[in-house]
Amino acid sequence: MSTLSTARTTAQWQAADAAHFLHPFTDFQSLARKGSRIVTRADNIYLWDSDGHKILDAMSGLWCVNVGYGQRALIDAATKQLTELPFYNAFFQTATPPAIELAELLAEVSPPQFQHVFFSGSGSEGNDTVVRMVRRYWDILGQPGRQVIISRVNAYHGSTMAGASLGGMSGMHAQGGLPIPGIVHIEQPHWWQHGRTQGLDREAFGLQAARWLEDKILEVGPDKVAAFIGEPVQGAGGVIVPPASYWPEVQRICDKYGILLVSDEVICGFGRTGRWFGCETMGFRPDLMTFAKGVSSGYVPLGGVMVGDRVAKVLVERGGEFAHGYTYSGHPVACAVAVANIRLIREQGLVERVRDDVGPYLAEQFRDLAAHPLVGEAQTCGLMGALQLVRDKATGAAFAEAIEFGMVCRGHCFREGLIMRAVGDRMIIAPPLVITRAQIDEMVALIRRCLDLALADARREGWLG
Ligand code: PXG
């Protein structure tokens, strides 16, 4: 039976799911044994599953539902556009009003060097566009030898061949012969992992981590390096907030060697860090910015690349045809929803709210959580947060890897009605930007409860010893 209905029982949904649906990043057999959680509806910051359980979504779907669920303005924009013109392409010298309007609006909310945009359907496709665009840029300038793009270990830049290659996830590289040629990686600016253990303070470590970039440029050869790409704050890698000294030093090094600087804003963009874009919070001036997720609050798929004047000037004025594009580049429905989304973020002052109100409030709550016996380090940036779980608070010693303690904690979150992610033993959140102070209290109380339950497990099982 393939009729679309919500009338099935959870077990029926799970059986059909296991029989036909290959989920992303999933061990298929293990999921089939357990059965998926079937999410059926959502409102504001809450989800409901097919058994009627209410869940606080502290991950904004997948870092994307910035304006929260159920926003009428986005729903109406989609309905209107679906009715008027559900699709037309932007190839062959045509355009649609929503794509033009969105391009204009993006130029308004982006830092001043960005006046142009190239649309894609996702963040991965946006980063594929980045790879092709930076190589094209250097080609046009008569420096085709500049091919190498430097990225970082534990970065996440997507799941396509280029996206996964730019990313620094060893598990992904191990499948499918990645990275593709011309992409190299340096270590991440992860103070807890690399700086603390050397006894460096955060800012001294930030400078050291940035200089790994210079070392790599010199190793590859400055005339072979095309670009450096990074997330202002690593998201999927575990909400790793770099020291304040890091990005300005990266900027200085890129300028010194004339290398393009690319900010992957797929998670940090559209208010997540308390400014429109993460590069503004971190104090650097990129040449290109990848975006997706929050641009449409995830209501429909959309991504792209903001193209700064330095690149646009060459591409537009000297480039001829750029042989690149997707069927859904500038999809009218996606663009109409994104226009409504950005207007809503503006009207409700959500970016300022994150910067001045709920962001600082979350930071305060996380400072309190830092006192918990399991928490070695608590970090926030705007409305992203991370708790590094440790076996021994005094020394910062980690749990044995085999225990998968983060997953133990995440299991409690699931049962208690909280969606919080575990990246190794780092517990992370990124709630919708519409979250209120009272809802932050509710979320933090749930987090504390789950930490307490995980601590009780650790004591009972003797994992602390
Ligand atoms: N760049 C960044 C910084 C991302 O976080 C992408 C690019 C790729 O976007 P698309 O739209 O192609 O998925 C992402 C995506 C996780 C998780 O586990 C994170 C992402 C995707 C899936 C899972 O945190 N980020």
Coordinates of C-alpha atoms and ligand atoms in Angstrom, one line a residue:
M1 CA 0.0 0.0 0.0
S2 CA 1.5 3.3 -1.0
T3 CA -1.1 5.9 -0.2
L4 CA 0.1 8.8 1.8
S5 CA -1.6 8.9 5.1
T6 CA -1.0 9.4 8.8
A7 CA -3.5 6.7 9.7
R8 CA -0.9 4.0 10.1
T9 CA 0.4 2.8 13.4
T10 CA 4.0 3.5 14.4
A11 CA 4.9 -0.2 13.8
Q12 CA 3.4 -0.1 10.3
W13 CA 5.4 3.1 9.5
Q14 CA 8.6 1.5 10.8
A15 CA 8.1 -1.7 8.8
A16 CA 7.6 0.2 5.5
D17 CA 10.5 2.5 6.4
A18 CA 12.9 -0.4 7.0
A19 CA 11.8 -2.2 3.8
H20 CA 12.3 0.7 1.4
F21 CA 13.9 3.9 2.8
L22 CA 17.7 4.1 3.0
H23 CA 18.4 6.9 5.4
P24 CA 21.4 9.2 5.3
F25 CA 24.4 8.4 7.5
T26 CA 22.7 5.3 8.8
D27 CA 23.6 1.7 9.6
F28 CA 20.6 0.2 7.8
Q29 CA 20.5 -3.1 9.7
S30 CA 20.8 -1.6 13.1
L31 CA 18.1 1.0 12.4
A32 CA 15.8 -1.8 11.0
R33 CA 16.2 -3.7 14.2
K34 CA 15.3 -0.6 16.4
G35 CA 12.8 1.1 14.1
S36 CA 12.8 4.8 13.2
R37 CA 11.2 7.5 15.2
I38 CA 8.4 8.8 13.0
V39 CA 8.0 12.5 13.3
T40 CA 4.5 13.6 12.2
R41 CA 4.1 17.3 13.1
A42 CA 5.7 20.4 14.5
D43 CA 5.0 23.8 15.9
N44 CA 7.3 26.6 17.1
I45 CA 10.3 24.7 18.8
Y46 CA 8.4 21.4 19.4
L47 CA 7.9 18.2 17.4
W48 CA 5.4 15.4 17.9
D49 CA 6.1 11.8 17.0
S50 CA 3.6 9.2 15.7
D51 CA 2.9 8.0 19.3
G52 CA 2.0 11.6 20.3
H53 CA 5.1 12.3 22.3
K54 CA 6.1 16.0 22.4
I55 CA 9.8 16.7 21.8
L56 CA 11.7 19.9 22.3
D57 CA 13.8 20.3 19.1
A58 CA 17.1 21.8 20.4
M59 CA 18.7 21.1 16.9
S60 CA 16.3 23.2 14.7
G61 CA 15.6 20.2 12.6
L62 CA 19.2 19.9 11.3
W63 CA 20.6 23.3 12.2
C64 CA 18.1 24.9 9.8
V65 CA 14.7 25.8 11.1
N66 CA 15.8 29.2 12.3
V67 CA 12.4 30.8 12.5
G68 CA 10.8 27.8 14.1
Y69 CA 8.0 25.6 12.8
G70 CA 4.6 26.7 11.5
Q71 CA 5.4 30.2 10.3
R72 CA 2.4 31.3 8.3
A73 CA 4.4 33.8 6.2
L74 CA 6.6 31.0 4.8
I75 CA 3.7 28.7 4.2
D76 CA 1.7 31.4 2.4
A77 CA 4.7 32.4 0.2
A78 CA 5.2 28.7 -0.9
T79 CA 1.4 28.3 -1.6
K80 CA 1.2 31.5 -3.6
Q81 CA 4.3 30.7 -5.7
L82 CA 3.3 27.0 -6.3
T83 CA 0.0 28.4 -7.6
E84 CA 1.5 31.1 -9.8
L85 CA 4.7 29.5 -11.1
P86 CA 5.9 26.3 -9.5
F87 CA 9.0 26.0 -11.6
Y88 CA 11.0 27.7 -14.2
N89 CA 14.7 27.5 -14.7
A90 CA 17.4 30.2 -14.8
F91 CA 19.3 28.8 -17.7
F92 CA 18.9 30.2 -21.3
Q93 CA 18.7 33.8 -20.3
T94 CA 15.6 33.7 -18.2
A95 CA 14.8 34.5 -14.6
T96 CA 11.8 34.5 -12.2
P97 CA 10.8 37.3 -9.9
P98 CA 11.4 35.3 -6.6
A99 CA 15.0 34.5 -7.6
I100 CA 15.7 38.1 -8.5
E101 CA 14.2 39.4 -5.3
L102 CA 16.1 36.9 -3.2
A103 CA 19.4 37.8 -4.9
E104 CA 18.7 41.5 -4.1
L105 CA 17.7 40.7 -0.5
L106 CA 20.8 38.5 0.1
A107 CA 23.0 41.4 -1.2
E108 CA 21.3 43.6 1.4
V109 CA 21.8 41.4 4.4
S110 CA 25.3 40.2 3.5
P111 CA 28.5 42.0 4.3
P112 CA 29.1 44.9 1.8
Q113 CA 31.6 43.1 -0.5
F114 CA 28.8 40.7 -1.5
Q115 CA 26.6 41.9 -4.4
H116 CA 26.2 38.6 -6.3
V117 CA 24.9 35.2 -5.7
F118 CA 24.9 31.8 -7.4
F119 CA 22.1 29.5 -6.3
S120 CA 22.1 25.8 -5.6
G121 CA 19.7 23.3 -4.0
S122 CA 21.8 22.5 -0.9
G123 CA 25.0 23.3 1.0
S124 CA 26.9 20.4 -0.6
E125 CA 26.1 21.7 -4.1
G126 CA 27.1 25.2 -2.8
N127 CA 30.5 23.9 -1.9
D128 CA 30.8 22.1 -5.2
T129 CA 30.2 25.4 -6.8
V130 CA 32.9 27.0 -4.6
V131 CA 35.5 24.4 -5.8
R132 CA 34.6 25.0 -9.5
M133 CA 34.4 28.8 -9.1
V134 CA 37.7 29.3 -7.3
R135 CA 39.5 27.2 -9.9
R136 CA 37.8 29.1 -12.7
Y137 CA 38.8 32.4 -11.0
W138 CA 42.5 31.5 -11.0
D139 CA 42.2 30.1 -14.6
I140 CA 40.8 33.4 -15.9
L141 CA 43.6 35.3 -14.1
G142 CA 46.1 33.1 -16.0
Q143 CA 47.2 31.2 -12.9
P144 CA 45.7 27.7 -13.6
G145 CA 48.4 26.2 -11.4
R146 CA 46.4 27.5 -8.4
Q147 CA 44.2 24.5 -7.8
V148 CA 44.7 23.4 -4.2
I149 CA 42.0 24.2 -1.6
I150 CA 43.0 24.0 2.0
S151 CA 40.4 22.9 4.6
R152 CA 40.5 21.4 8.1
V153 CA 40.2 18.1 9.8
N154 CA 36.8 17.5 11.3
A155 CA 35.2 20.1 9.1
Y156 CA 31.8 19.3 7.5
H157 CA 31.2 20.8 4.1
G158 CA 28.7 18.3 2.7
S159 CA 28.3 14.8 1.2
T160 CA 28.8 15.2 -2.5
M161 CA 32.3 14.2 -3.9
A162 CA 33.6 17.8 -3.5
G163 CA 31.7 18.5 -0.3
A164 CA 32.9 15.4 1.4
S165 CA 36.5 16.0 0.1
L166 CA 36.5 19.5 1.5
G167 CA 35.1 18.1 4.8
G168 CA 37.7 16.6 7.1
M169 CA 35.7 13.6 8.3
S170 CA 38.0 10.5 8.1
G171 CA 35.0 8.1 8.1
M172 CA 33.7 9.8 5.0
H173 CA 37.0 9.8 3.2
A174 CA 37.3 6.1 3.8
Q175 CA 34.3 5.5 1.7
G176 CA 34.5 6.2 -2.1
G177 CA 38.2 7.1 -2.5
L178 CA 38.2 10.6 -1.1
P179 CA 39.4 13.3 -1.0
I180 CA 39.4 14.1 -4.7
P181 CA 42.8 15.6 -5.9
G182 CA 43.7 19.1 -4.9
I183 CA 42.1 19.2 -1.5
V184 CA 44.3 19.1 1.6
H185 CA 43.6 19.5 5.3
I186 CA 45.1 21.2 8.4
E187 CA 44.3 20.5 12.0
Q188 CA 41.2 22.2 13.5
P189 CA 41.3 25.1 16.1
H190 CA 40.0 22.9 18.8
W191 CA 41.5 24.2 22.0
W192 CA 40.1 21.5 24.3
Q193 CA 41.7 18.8 22.1
H194 CA 45.0 20.5 21.1
G195 CA 45.6 23.6 23.1
R196 CA 44.7 22.6 26.6
T197 CA 46.8 19.5 26.4
Q198 CA 49.8 21.6 25.5
G199 CA 49.1 24.0 28.3
L200 CA 48.5 26.9 25.9
D201 CA 45.9 29.6 26.8
R202 CA 43.1 29.9 24.2
E203 CA 44.3 33.0 22.4
A204 CA 47.9 31.8 22.1
F205 CA 46.5 28.5 20.7
G206 CA 44.3 30.4 18.2
L207 CA 47.4 32.0 16.7
Q208 CA 49.2 28.7 16.6
A209 CA 46.3 27.0 14.9
A210 CA 46.1 29.8 12.3
R211 CA 49.8 29.4 11.6
W212 CA 49.2 25.8 10.6
L213 CA 47.6 27.3 7.6
E214 CA 50.8 29.2 6.7
D215 CA 52.8 26.1 7.2
K216 CA 50.6 24.2 4.8
I217 CA 50.7 27.0 2.2
L218 CA 54.5 27.0 2.3
E219 CA 54.5 23.2 2.1
V220 CA 52.1 23.1 -1.0
G221 CA 53.7 26.2 -2.6
P222 CA 52.0 29.6 -2.4
D223 CA 51.5 29.7 -6.2
K224 CA 49.6 26.4 -6.1
V225 CA 47.1 27.4 -3.4
A226 CA 43.7 28.6 -4.6
A227 CA 41.6 29.1 -1.4
F228 CA 41.1 28.3 2.2
I229 CA 37.7 27.2 3.4
G230 CA 36.3 27.0 7.0
E231 CA 33.1 27.2 9.0
P232 CA 33.3 30.2 11.3
V233 CA 32.3 27.8 14.1
Q234 CA 32.5 24.1 13.3
G235 CA 29.0 22.8 13.6
A236 CA 28.7 19.1 12.8
G237 CA 32.3 18.7 14.1
G238 CA 30.9 19.5 17.6
V239 CA 30.2 23.2 17.9
I240 CA 33.9 24.1 18.2
V241 CA 34.1 27.8 18.9
P242 CA 37.6 29.0 17.9
P243 CA 39.6 31.4 20.0
A244 CA 39.0 35.0 19.0
S245 CA 42.6 35.3 17.8
Y246 CA 42.1 32.6 15.1
W247 CA 40.1 34.0 12.2
P248 CA 41.8 37.5 12.1
E249 CA 45.1 35.7 11.8
V250 CA 43.8 33.3 9.1
Q251 CA 42.6 36.5 7.2
R252 CA 46.1 38.0 7.6
I253 CA 47.7 34.9 6.2
C254 CA 45.3 34.6 3.3
D255 CA 45.9 38.2 2.4
K256 CA 49.7 37.8 2.6
Y257 CA 49.6 35.0 0.0
G258 CA 46.7 36.4 -2.1
I259 CA 44.6 33.3 -1.3
L260 CA 40.8 33.4 -1.6
L261 CA 39.1 33.0 1.8
V262 CA 35.8 31.1 1.8
S263 CA 33.4 31.1 4.8
D264 CA 31.0 28.1 4.9
E265 CA 28.0 29.8 6.5
V266 CA 25.6 26.8 6.0
I267 CA 25.1 26.6 9.8
C268 CA 26.4 30.0 11.0
G269 CA 24.5 32.1 8.5
F270 CA 21.1 33.8 9.0
G271 CA 21.5 34.8 12.6
R272 CA 22.8 31.7 14.3
T273 CA 25.8 33.4 15.9
G274 CA 24.1 36.7 16.7
R275 CA 25.0 38.5 13.4
W276 CA 23.7 37.8 10.0
F277 CA 26.8 35.7 9.2
G278 CA 29.4 34.0 11.3
C279 CA 32.3 35.8 9.6
E280 CA 30.9 39.0 11.1
T281 CA 30.9 37.5 14.6
M282 CA 34.4 36.1 14.1
G283 CA 35.8 39.3 12.5
F284 CA 36.9 38.2 9.0
R285 CA 36.1 39.3 5.5
P286 CA 35.6 36.3 3.1
D287 CA 35.7 36.4 -0.7
L288 CA 33.0 33.7 -0.9
M289 CA 30.3 32.5 1.5
T290 CA 28.4 29.2 1.1
F291 CA 24.9 29.2 2.5
A292 CA 21.9 26.8 2.8
K293 CA 19.7 25.7 5.7
G294 CA 18.7 28.9 7.5
V295 CA 18.3 30.8 4.2
S296 CA 14.9 29.1 3.9
S297 CA 14.7 27.9 7.5
G298 CA 14.7 24.5 6.0
Y299 CA 11.0 24.7 4.8
V300 CA 12.2 24.0 1.3
P301 CA 15.7 23.0 0.0
L302 CA 17.9 25.9 -1.0
G303 CA 21.6 26.8 -1.0
G304 CA 24.1 28.9 -2.8
V305 CA 27.3 30.9 -2.8
M306 CA 27.6 34.6 -2.1
V307 CA 30.2 35.9 -4.5
G308 CA 32.3 38.8 -3.3
D309 CA 33.4 41.7 -5.5
R310 CA 37.0 40.4 -5.9
V311 CA 35.7 37.2 -7.6
A312 CA 32.6 38.6 -9.2
K313 CA 34.6 41.3 -11.0
V314 CA 36.8 38.6 -12.7
L315 CA 33.9 36.1 -13.3
V316 CA 31.5 38.7 -14.6
E317 CA 33.7 41.1 -16.5
R318 CA 36.4 38.7 -17.9
G319 CA 35.1 35.2 -17.5
G320 CA 32.9 34.4 -20.5
E321 CA 30.6 31.5 -19.8
F322 CA 30.9 29.8 -16.4
A323 CA 29.9 26.2 -17.4
H324 CA 28.1 25.3 -14.1
G325 CA 24.6 25.2 -12.8
Y326 CA 21.8 23.1 -11.4
T327 CA 18.2 22.5 -12.6
Y328 CA 17.1 24.0 -9.3
S329 CA 19.5 27.0 -9.3
G330 CA 17.0 29.8 -8.4
H331 CA 14.0 27.5 -7.9
P332 CA 11.1 30.0 -7.7
V333 CA 9.3 28.3 -4.8
A334 CA 12.4 27.9 -2.7
C335 CA 13.4 31.5 -3.4
A336 CA 9.9 32.8 -2.6
V337 CA 10.1 31.0 0.8
A338 CA 13.6 32.3 1.4
V339 CA 12.4 35.9 0.7
A340 CA 9.6 35.5 3.2
N341 CA 12.0 33.9 5.7
I342 CA 14.5 36.7 5.5
R343 CA 11.8 39.3 5.8
L344 CA 10.5 37.6 8.9
I345 CA 13.9 37.4 10.5
R346 CA 14.2 41.1 9.9
E347 CA 10.7 42.1 11.0
Q348 CA 11.0 40.1 14.2
G349 CA 14.6 41.3 14.8
L350 CA 15.7 37.7 15.4
V351 CA 19.4 38.4 14.7
E352 CA 19.6 41.2 17.3
R353 CA 17.6 39.0 19.7
V354 CA 20.2 36.3 19.5
R355 CA 23.0 38.9 19.9
D356 CA 21.5 40.9 22.8
D357 CA 19.0 38.7 24.6
V358 CA 18.6 34.9 24.1
G359 CA 22.3 34.4 23.1
P360 CA 23.7 35.9 26.2
Y361 CA 21.0 34.2 28.3
L362 CA 22.0 30.8 26.9
A363 CA 25.6 31.6 27.6
E364 CA 24.7 32.3 31.3
Q365 CA 22.8 29.0 31.5
F366 CA 25.7 27.1 30.0
R367 CA 28.1 28.7 32.5
D368 CA 26.0 27.1 35.2
L369 CA 26.0 23.8 33.4
A370 CA 29.8 23.9 33.3
A371 CA 29.7 23.2 37.1
H372 CA 28.1 19.8 36.5
P373 CA 30.5 16.9 37.4
L374 CA 30.4 15.5 33.8
V375 CA 31.2 18.8 32.0
G376 CA 34.8 19.6 31.2
E377 CA 34.0 22.6 29.1
A378 CA 30.9 24.5 28.1
Q379 CA 30.9 26.8 25.0
T380 CA 28.3 28.8 23.3
C381 CA 28.2 31.2 20.3
G382 CA 24.9 32.9 19.8
L383 CA 22.4 30.1 19.8
M384 CA 24.8 27.2 19.4
G385 CA 26.2 25.4 22.4
A386 CA 28.5 22.5 23.3
L387 CA 29.2 20.5 26.5
Q388 CA 32.4 18.5 26.5
L389 CA 31.7 15.4 28.7
V390 CA 34.6 14.1 30.8
R391 CA 35.2 11.2 33.1
D392 CA 37.3 13.2 35.5
K393 CA 36.5 16.9 35.9
A394 CA 39.8 17.7 37.6
T395 CA 42.1 16.3 34.8
G396 CA 39.7 16.6 31.9
A397 CA 40.3 12.9 31.2
A398 CA 37.9 11.4 28.7
F399 CA 35.7 8.3 29.0
A400 CA 37.0 5.1 27.2
E401 CA 35.9 5.4 23.6
A402 CA 34.2 2.0 23.6
I403 CA 31.6 3.2 26.1
E404 CA 30.3 5.8 23.6
F405 CA 29.3 7.9 26.6
G406 CA 27.9 10.7 24.4
M407 CA 25.4 8.2 22.9
V408 CA 24.5 7.1 26.5
C409 CA 23.6 10.7 27.2
R410 CA 21.8 11.2 23.9
G411 CA 19.7 8.1 24.7
H412 CA 18.4 9.8 27.8
C413 CA 17.7 13.0 25.9
F414 CA 15.6 11.0 23.4
R415 CA 13.6 9.3 26.2
E416 CA 13.1 12.6 28.1
G417 CA 11.7 14.5 25.0
L418 CA 14.8 16.5 24.0
I419 CA 16.6 16.5 20.7
M420 CA 20.3 17.1 21.5
R421 CA 23.1 15.7 19.4
A422 CA 26.2 13.8 20.5
V423 CA 29.4 14.3 18.5
G424 CA 31.7 11.8 20.3
D425 CA 31.5 12.9 23.9
R426 CA 30.5 16.5 23.0
M427 CA 26.8 17.2 23.5
I428 CA 25.5 20.0 21.2
I429 CA 22.5 22.2 20.6
A430 CA 21.3 24.8 18.1
P431 CA 17.7 25.7 18.9
P432 CA 15.4 27.8 16.7
L433 CA 16.2 31.5 17.0
V434 CA 12.6 32.2 18.2
I435 CA 13.2 30.3 21.4
T436 CA 12.2 32.3 24.5
R437 CA 14.0 32.7 27.8
A438 CA 11.3 30.5 29.4
Q439 CA 11.9 27.8 26.8
I440 CA 15.7 28.1 27.3
D441 CA 15.0 27.3 31.0
E442 CA 12.9 24.3 30.0
M443 CA 15.6 23.1 27.6
V444 CA 18.4 23.6 30.2
A445 CA 16.4 21.8 32.8
L446 CA 16.0 18.8 30.4
I447 CA 19.7 18.9 29.6
R448 CA 20.6 18.9 33.4
R449 CA 18.2 16.0 34.0
C450 CA 19.8 14.0 31.1
L451 CA 23.3 14.8 32.5
D452 CA 22.2 13.5 35.9
L453 CA 20.8 10.3 34.5
A454 CA 24.0 9.8 32.5
L455 CA 26.1 10.4 35.6
A456 CA 24.0 7.8 37.5
D457 CA 24.7 5.3 34.7
A458 CA 28.4 6.1 34.9
R459 CA 28.5 5.6 38.6
R460 CA 26.5 2.4 38.5
E461 CA 28.6 0.9 35.6
G462 CA 31.9 2.0 37.2
W463 CA 32.9 4.1 34.2
L464 CA 34.3 6.9 36.3
G465 CA 37.0 4.9 38.0
Ligands
PXG1 N1 28.4 23.0 5.1 C1 28.2 22.9 6.4 C2 28.9 23.8 7.3 C3 27.2 22.0 6.9 O1 26.9 22.0 8.2 C4 26.8 21.4 4.6 C5 27.8 22.2 4.2 C6 26.1 20.6 3.5 O2 24.8 21.0 3.4 P1 23.7 20.0 2.7 O3 22.5 20.9 2.6 O4 24.2 19.5 1.4 O5 23.4 18.9 3.7 C7 26.5 21.3 5.9 C8 25.4 20.3 6.4 C9 25.1 16.9 11.5 C10 24.8 17.3 10.1 O6 25.2 15.7 11.7 C11 25.2 18.5 9.5 C12 24.9 18.8 8.2 C13 24.2 17.9 7.4 C14 23.8 16.7 8.0 C15 24.1 16.4 9.3 O7 25.4 17.8 12.3 N2 25.3 20.0 7.7

